[in-house]
Amino acid sequence: MHRLRAVLAALTLGAPFAASAADITRIASSLEENDPFDLFIDVGFERTQNRAKIVREQLAPAGSGSSGRVDAAELWYKGVDARLNLELSVGLYRDLEFSFALPLVFSQNERWDFTSSSSPERSTITNNCINANGSVIPGCLSGAAPPSALFDVPQESFRGGLGNMRFGLAYAFFNQEKDETKPTWIVGLEYEAPTAKLRDAAADTTNSDNRGNIGDRVHKYQLYTAFSRRMGAAEPYFKAHYTIPVRGPGAYSNCAQAASNPDNLGAPANCFTGPWDRKETGINAPHQAGMLFGVELVPFNRPAKHQRFALDLRGIGNYVGSGRYYNELSAALRKLLTSEDYFQVGGRLGVTANASEAFQIRASGTFLYNTNHALTAEEPGRDVNGDGAVDLSQGSPELNPNFDWRYDLVSRRFRAVESTTFRFDLSATFSF
């Protein structure tokens, strides 16, 4: 009872707790001879900032000496996600853990600004003379009619709310705390349920007082395995993971805005006809895979008092597959966009401090570089009649409704370059 009161008091004061092993292989275990019950309560603040230069493909001007396409710098993109992560992990049996997590997203803010080499007078975004179906706006090229901007620049978008709930099961086949001759080896499955309110890609989210929703209505299943081995003051570790997305009921489809004016789809009449059902026109979240490796160094350790200070050095590599989802331009163009696959490489530096057996606090910074990739890469259509070619003429049933001739066509596509991600985490763990 005394320990339980201490935990409740710490929670009331907003303080934290945790385990002494490398956090990557921490596991709650119950019904042990000397440890009948394990419970970890994690409370953490996370701020993630994404920055990218958005360029646009253009045909090289005649006489320029260049052939093919060139990239013209158009925009600077900045996205900031700030959230509070709440997680509970409980031991169900010996080295068998169940976890539950819920993020409270304070803000998902995005902003687009012209680069120094672009301006409203020169930008292809503001000086657009093409409709979504590929036709030319009458009188625009001659100057008799004004151009139709793809979207306003500068522009901001504001979203937030409760995120998706996450449930997990993990089992330690080996545990070094019990057998010094073996490393700690964990295998786990995490399920992210689509519980957040559905994000309407076409919604106007430029008003910070009326934030949009953040849910994608996608089930995500992550399989992972992790190893760690304590060797004196160092504990190297490794983790590999793979995430499988499954579209859930009520997932967003761009065809929900088929009747919008002006058109945001190249062939809205094809929505929900022929092969262009909700599945083919809706969200197609990317598969993701990754691995990380690192070492936890412990320069200060007093086991008798459960006091400990550790440095965490980590290398990270991730692969994000292609798919149609919410990317860096979705809120500006107000639709799901098809992105190319890309890699993320980087690392993390963190510190961990244990003040007692039941209290731990962690802080870390993560930096990732994202390789260049297209943000508007929708396929123009599909060969429906089997003649070996896609009929791209207006009114053709083979045209993909999502395809927009203004920016999905090769030589008009938008690309993200010089893209980076920085994340700061401050978290605490209560354990008993």
PDB file of C-alpha atoms in Angstrom, residues 50 52 54 77 110 112 325-332 337 339 342 370 373 375 416 419:
ATOM      1  CA  ASN A  50       9.352  18.157 -40.791  1.00  0.00           C
ATOM      2  CA  ALA A  52      11.273  20.148 -47.034  1.00  0.00           C
ATOM      3  CA  ILE A  54       9.105  21.436 -52.681  1.00  0.00           C
ATOM      4  CA  TYR A  77       7.260  23.316 -46.318  1.00  0.00           C
ATOM      5  CA  GLU A 110       1.604  23.007 -41.616  1.00  0.00           C
ATOM      6  CA  TRP A 112       3.865  26.710 -47.155  1.00  0.00           C
ATOM      7  CA  TYR A 325      -2.216   9.166 -48.441  1.00  0.00           C
ATOM      8  CA  TYR A 326      -1.830  12.495 -46.643  1.00  0.00           C
ATOM      9  CA  ASN A 327       1.557  13.955 -47.550  1.00  0.00           C
ATOM     10  CA  GLU A 328       3.264  17.372 -47.463  1.00  0.00           C
ATOM     11  CA  LEU A 329       0.931  18.873 -50.076  1.00  0.00           C
ATOM     12  CA  SER A 330      -2.381  17.190 -49.220  1.00  0.00           C
ATOM     13  CA  ALA A 331      -3.714  19.985 -47.006  1.00  0.00           C
ATOM     14  CA  ALA A 332      -2.798  22.617 -49.606  1.00  0.00           C
ATOM     15  CA  LEU A 337      -1.902  12.369 -53.072  1.00  0.00           C
ATOM     16  CA  SER A 339       3.796   9.626 -53.114  1.00  0.00           C
ATOM     17  CA  TYR A 342      11.632   6.832 -50.032  1.00  0.00           C
ATOM     18  CA  ASN A 370      14.369  11.722 -46.102  1.00  0.00           C
ATOM     19  CA  HIS A 373      10.550  11.620 -53.719  1.00  0.00           C
ATOM     20  CA  LEU A 375       4.497  13.988 -53.951  1.00  0.00           C
ATOM     21  CA  ALA A 416      10.078  16.867 -51.917  1.00  0.00           C
ATOM     22  CA  SER A 419      13.589  16.832 -46.540  1.00  0.00           C
TER      23      SER A 419
END
